[in-house]
CSV table of C-alpha atoms in Angstrom, one decimal:
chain,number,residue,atom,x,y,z
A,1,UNK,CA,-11.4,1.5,-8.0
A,2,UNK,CA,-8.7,3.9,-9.0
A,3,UNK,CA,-4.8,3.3,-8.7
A,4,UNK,CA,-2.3,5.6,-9.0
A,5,UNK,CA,1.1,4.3,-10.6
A,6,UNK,CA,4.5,6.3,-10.0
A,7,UNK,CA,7.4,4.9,-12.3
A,8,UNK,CA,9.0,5.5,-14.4
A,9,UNK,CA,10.2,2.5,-16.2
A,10,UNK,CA,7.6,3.1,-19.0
A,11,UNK,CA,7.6,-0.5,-20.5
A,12,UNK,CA,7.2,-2.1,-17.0
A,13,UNK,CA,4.3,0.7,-16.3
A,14,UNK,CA,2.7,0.1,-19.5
A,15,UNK,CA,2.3,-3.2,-18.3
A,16,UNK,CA,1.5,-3.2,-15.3
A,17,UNK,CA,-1.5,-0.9,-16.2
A,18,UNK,CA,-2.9,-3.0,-19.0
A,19,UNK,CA,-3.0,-5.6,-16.2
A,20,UNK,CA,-4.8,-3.5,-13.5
A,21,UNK,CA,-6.9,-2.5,-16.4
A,22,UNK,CA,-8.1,-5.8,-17.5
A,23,UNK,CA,-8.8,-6.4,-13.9
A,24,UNK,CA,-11.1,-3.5,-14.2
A,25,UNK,CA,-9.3,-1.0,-12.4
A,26,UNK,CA,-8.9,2.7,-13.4
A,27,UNK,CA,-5.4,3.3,-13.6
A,28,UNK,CA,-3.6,6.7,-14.0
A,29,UNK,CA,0.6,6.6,-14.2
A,30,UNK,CA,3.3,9.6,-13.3
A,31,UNK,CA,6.5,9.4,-14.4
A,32,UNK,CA,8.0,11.4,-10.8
A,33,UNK,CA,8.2,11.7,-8.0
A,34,UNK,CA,6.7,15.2,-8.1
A,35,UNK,CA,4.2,14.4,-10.5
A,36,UNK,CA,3.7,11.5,-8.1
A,37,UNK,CA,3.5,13.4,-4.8
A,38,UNK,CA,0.8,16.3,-6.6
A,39,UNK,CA,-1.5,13.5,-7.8
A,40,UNK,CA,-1.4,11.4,-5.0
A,41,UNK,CA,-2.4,14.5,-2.5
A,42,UNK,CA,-4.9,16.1,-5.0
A,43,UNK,CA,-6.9,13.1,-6.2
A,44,UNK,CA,-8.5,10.2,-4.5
A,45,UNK,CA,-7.4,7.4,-5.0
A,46,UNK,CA,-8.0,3.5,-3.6
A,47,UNK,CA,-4.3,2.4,-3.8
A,48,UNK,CA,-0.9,3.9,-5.1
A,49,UNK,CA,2.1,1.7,-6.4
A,50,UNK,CA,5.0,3.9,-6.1
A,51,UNK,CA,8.6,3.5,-7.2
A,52,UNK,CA,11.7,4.2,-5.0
A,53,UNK,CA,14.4,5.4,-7.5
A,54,UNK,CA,12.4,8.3,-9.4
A,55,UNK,CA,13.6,11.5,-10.9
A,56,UNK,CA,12.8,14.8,-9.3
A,57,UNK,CA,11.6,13.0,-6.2
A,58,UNK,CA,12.7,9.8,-4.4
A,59,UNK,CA,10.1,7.3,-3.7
A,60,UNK,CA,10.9,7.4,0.0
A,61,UNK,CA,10.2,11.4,0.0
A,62,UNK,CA,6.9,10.6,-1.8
A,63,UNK,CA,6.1,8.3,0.6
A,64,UNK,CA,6.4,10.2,3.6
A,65,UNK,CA,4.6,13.4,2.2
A,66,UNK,CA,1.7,10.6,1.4
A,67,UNK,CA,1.5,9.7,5.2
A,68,UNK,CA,0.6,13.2,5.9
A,69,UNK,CA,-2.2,14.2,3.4
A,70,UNK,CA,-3.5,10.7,3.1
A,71,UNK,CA,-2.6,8.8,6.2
A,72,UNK,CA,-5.3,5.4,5.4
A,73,UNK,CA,-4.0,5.5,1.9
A,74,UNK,CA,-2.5,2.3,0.9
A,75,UNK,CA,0.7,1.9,0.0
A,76,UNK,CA,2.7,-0.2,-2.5
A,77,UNK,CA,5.9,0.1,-3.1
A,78,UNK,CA,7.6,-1.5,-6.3
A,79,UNK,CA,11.5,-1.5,-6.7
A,80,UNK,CA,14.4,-3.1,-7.6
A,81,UNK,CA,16.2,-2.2,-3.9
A,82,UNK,CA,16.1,-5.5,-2.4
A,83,UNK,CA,18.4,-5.2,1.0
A,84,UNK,CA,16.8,-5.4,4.4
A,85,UNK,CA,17.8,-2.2,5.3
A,86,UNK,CA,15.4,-0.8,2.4
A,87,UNK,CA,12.2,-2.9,3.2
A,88,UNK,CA,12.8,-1.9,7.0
A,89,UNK,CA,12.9,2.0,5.6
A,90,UNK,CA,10.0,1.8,3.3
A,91,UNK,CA,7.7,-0.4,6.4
A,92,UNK,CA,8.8,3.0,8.7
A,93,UNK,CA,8.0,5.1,7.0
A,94,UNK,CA,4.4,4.0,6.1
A,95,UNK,CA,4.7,1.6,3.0
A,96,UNK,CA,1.7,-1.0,3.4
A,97,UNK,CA,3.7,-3.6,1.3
A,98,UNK,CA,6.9,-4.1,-0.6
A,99,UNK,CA,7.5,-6.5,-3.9
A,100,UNK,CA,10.6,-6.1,-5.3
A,101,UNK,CA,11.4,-6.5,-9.3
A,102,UNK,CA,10.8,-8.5,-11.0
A,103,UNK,CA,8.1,-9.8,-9.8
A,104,UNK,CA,4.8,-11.8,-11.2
A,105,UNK,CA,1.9,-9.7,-12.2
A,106,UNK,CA,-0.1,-12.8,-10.6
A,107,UNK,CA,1.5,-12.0,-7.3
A,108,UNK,CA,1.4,-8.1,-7.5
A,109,UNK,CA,-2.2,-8.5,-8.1
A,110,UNK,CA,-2.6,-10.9,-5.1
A,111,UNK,CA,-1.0,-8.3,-2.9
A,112,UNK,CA,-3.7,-5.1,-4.4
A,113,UNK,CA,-6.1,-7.0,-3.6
A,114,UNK,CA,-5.2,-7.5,0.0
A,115,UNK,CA,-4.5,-4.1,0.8
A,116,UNK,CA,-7.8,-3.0,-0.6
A,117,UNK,CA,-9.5,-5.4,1.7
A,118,UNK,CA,-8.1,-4.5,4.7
A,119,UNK,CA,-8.3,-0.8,3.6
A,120,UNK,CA,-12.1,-0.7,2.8
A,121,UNK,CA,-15.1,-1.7,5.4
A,122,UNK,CA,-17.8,-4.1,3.5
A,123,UNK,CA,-20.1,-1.1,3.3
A,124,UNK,CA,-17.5,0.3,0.5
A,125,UNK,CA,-15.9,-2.2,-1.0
A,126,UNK,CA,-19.9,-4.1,-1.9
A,127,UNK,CA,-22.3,-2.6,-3.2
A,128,UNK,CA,-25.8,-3.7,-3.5
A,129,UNK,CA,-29.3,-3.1,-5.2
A,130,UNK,CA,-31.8,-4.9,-4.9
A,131,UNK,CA,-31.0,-8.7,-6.1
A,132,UNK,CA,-27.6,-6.8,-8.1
A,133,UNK,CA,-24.4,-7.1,-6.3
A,134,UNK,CA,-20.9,-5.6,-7.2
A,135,UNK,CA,-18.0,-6.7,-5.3
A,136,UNK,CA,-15.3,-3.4,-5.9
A,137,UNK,CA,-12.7,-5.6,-4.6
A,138,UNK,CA,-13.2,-9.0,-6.4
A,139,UNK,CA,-14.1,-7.2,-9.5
A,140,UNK,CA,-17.6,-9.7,-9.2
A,141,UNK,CA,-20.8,-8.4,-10.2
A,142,UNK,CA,-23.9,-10.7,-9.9
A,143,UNK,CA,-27.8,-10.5,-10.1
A,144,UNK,CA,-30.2,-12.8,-8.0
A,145,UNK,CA,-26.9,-15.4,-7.4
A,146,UNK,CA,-25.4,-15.2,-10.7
A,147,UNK,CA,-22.5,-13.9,-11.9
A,148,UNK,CA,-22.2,-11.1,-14.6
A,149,UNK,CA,-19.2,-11.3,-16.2
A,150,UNK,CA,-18.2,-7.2,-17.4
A,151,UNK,CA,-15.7,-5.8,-19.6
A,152,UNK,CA,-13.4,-2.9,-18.1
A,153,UNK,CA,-15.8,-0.2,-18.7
A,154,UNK,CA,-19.1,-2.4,-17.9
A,155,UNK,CA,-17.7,-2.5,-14.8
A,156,UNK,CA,-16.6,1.4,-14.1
A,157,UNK,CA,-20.3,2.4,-15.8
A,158,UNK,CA,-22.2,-0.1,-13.6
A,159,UNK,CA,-20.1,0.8,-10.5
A,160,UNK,CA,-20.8,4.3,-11.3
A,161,UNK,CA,-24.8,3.9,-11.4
A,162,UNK,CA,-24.9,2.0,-8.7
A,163,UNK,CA,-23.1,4.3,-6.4
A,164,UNK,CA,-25.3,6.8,-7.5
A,165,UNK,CA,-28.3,4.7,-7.4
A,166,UNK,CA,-31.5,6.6,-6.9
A,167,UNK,CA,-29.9,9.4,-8.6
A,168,UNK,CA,-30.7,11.0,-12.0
A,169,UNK,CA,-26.9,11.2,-13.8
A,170,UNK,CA,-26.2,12.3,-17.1
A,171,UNK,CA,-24.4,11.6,-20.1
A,172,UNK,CA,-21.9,14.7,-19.4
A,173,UNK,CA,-21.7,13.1,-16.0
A,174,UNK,CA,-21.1,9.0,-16.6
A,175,UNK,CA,-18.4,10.4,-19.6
A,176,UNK,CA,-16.5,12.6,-16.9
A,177,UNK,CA,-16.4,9.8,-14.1
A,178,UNK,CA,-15.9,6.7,-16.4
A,179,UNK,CA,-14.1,7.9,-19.4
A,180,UNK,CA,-12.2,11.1,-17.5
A,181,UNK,CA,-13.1,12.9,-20.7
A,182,UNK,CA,-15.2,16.2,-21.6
A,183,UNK,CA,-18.9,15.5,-22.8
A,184,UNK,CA,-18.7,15.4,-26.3
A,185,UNK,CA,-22.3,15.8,-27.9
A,186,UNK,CA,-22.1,14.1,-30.8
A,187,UNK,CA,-21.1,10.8,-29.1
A,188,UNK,CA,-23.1,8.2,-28.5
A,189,UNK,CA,-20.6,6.2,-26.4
A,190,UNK,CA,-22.8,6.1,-23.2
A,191,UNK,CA,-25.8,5.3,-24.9
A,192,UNK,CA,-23.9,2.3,-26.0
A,193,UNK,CA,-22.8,1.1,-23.0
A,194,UNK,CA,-25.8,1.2,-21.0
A,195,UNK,CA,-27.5,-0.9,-23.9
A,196,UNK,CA,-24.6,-3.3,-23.7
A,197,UNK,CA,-25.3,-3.1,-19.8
A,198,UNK,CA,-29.3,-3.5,-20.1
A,199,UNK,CA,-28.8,-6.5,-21.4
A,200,UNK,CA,-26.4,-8.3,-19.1
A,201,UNK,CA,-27.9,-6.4,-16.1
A,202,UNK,CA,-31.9,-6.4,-16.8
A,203,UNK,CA,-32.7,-9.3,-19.1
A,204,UNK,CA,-34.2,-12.3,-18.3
A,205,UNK,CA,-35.5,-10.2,-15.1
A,206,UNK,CA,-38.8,-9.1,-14.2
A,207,UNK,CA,-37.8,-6.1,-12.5
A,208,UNK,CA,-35.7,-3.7,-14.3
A,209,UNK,CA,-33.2,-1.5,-12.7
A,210,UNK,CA,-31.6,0.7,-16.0
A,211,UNK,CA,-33.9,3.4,-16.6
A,212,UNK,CA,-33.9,6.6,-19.1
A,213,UNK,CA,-34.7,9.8,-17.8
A,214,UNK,CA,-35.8,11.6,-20.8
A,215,UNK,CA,-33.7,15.0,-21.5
A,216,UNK,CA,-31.7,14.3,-18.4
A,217,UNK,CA,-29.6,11.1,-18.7
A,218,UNK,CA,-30.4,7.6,-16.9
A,219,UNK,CA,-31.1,5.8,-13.5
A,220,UNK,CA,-30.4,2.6,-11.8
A,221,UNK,CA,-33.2,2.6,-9.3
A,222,UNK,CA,-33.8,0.2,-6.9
A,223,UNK,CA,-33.9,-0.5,-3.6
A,224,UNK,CA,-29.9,0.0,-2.4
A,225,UNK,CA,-28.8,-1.0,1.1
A,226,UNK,CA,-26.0,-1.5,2.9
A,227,UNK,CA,-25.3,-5.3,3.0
A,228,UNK,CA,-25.7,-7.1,6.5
């Protein structure tokens, strides 16, 4: 899942990224508020954290422009304004949740979490091939009952097959949607990666699901379904 972090306190953004990121999240960060209002109506995204006091743009202005080109987007807003009046002005206007600073990481993680479940039906936030489950929300991935345990890019790369499972992809295409980068040809990076997945994914298991599509790329392929 991909969140969107306007603030810009660079130390706390830093951190709160490495954070989101650990917790497998793709995270990209903006600096203001118009950087913050562009990105947030261009690109999809899951979930934004947004700041109130920005340069350029006001959190509140952000926030409101949000509501209108993205009106099921959830909301979080992150900021040191802790007076009623505030919260009551950020709820209004369309904020799904308000932590004020400082806060715990635990806690701010807590409350993503939330919102992304109320936010997502089942049919999005699990996905499911076969005996391989991935739970976007919990960050869980497991195969006939037990659990897989990922790193950050695991995760993204697995996620990626499996929402495209059935599908050819290729190595231009898994660098684009799980590193954001160009297809460099004389990396081997995916190749890597889906070895490092093969093994947590397909060993021990009778039935393989990774495949390589010779001149093209790869191909989870399995049976995927909508769980009940």
């Amino acid at each position: 899942m991909r969140i969107l972090i306007a603030e810009d306190d660079t130390v706390l953004a830093h951190f709160v990224r490495q954070g989101l990121q650990r917790e497998h999240y793709a995270v990209d960060v903006v600096e203001d508020g118009e950087q913050a209002r562009a990105m947030g109506s261009e690109f999809y995204y899951d979930l934004v954290i947004l700041d109130l006091n920005m340069p350029k743009l006001d959190g509140v202005s952000v926030l409101r422009h949000l509501r209108v080109k993205r009106p099921s987007l959830p909301v979080l807003v992150l900021t040191q304004r802790d007076r009623v009046e505030d919260r009551v002005q950020c709820l209004d206007t369309g904020a799904d949740d308000y932590l004020p600073k400082p806060f715990s990481f635990k806690e701010l993680s807590a409350r993503i979490r939330a919102l992304l479940r109320r936010s997502h039906l089942p049919s999005e936030s699990l996905l499911v091939v076969e005996d391989l489950q991935l739970d976007r929300v919990e960050h869980r991935a497991e195969r006939a009952g037990r659990r897989i345990d990922l790193t950050s890019k695991e995760f993204s790369l697995l996620e990626y097959l499996m929402r495209n499972a059935g599908r050819q992809v290729s190595r231009a295409m898994i660098i684009e949607h799980v590193w954001n980068l160009t297809f460099d040809t004389t990396t081997n990076i995916v190749d890597v990666y889906i070895n490092y997945l093969r093994r947590k994914v397909d060993d021990g298991h009778p039935r393989k699901l990774i495949h390589t599509v010779r001149g093209v790329g790869y191909e989870l392929n399995g049976d995927a379904r909508v769980p009940a």
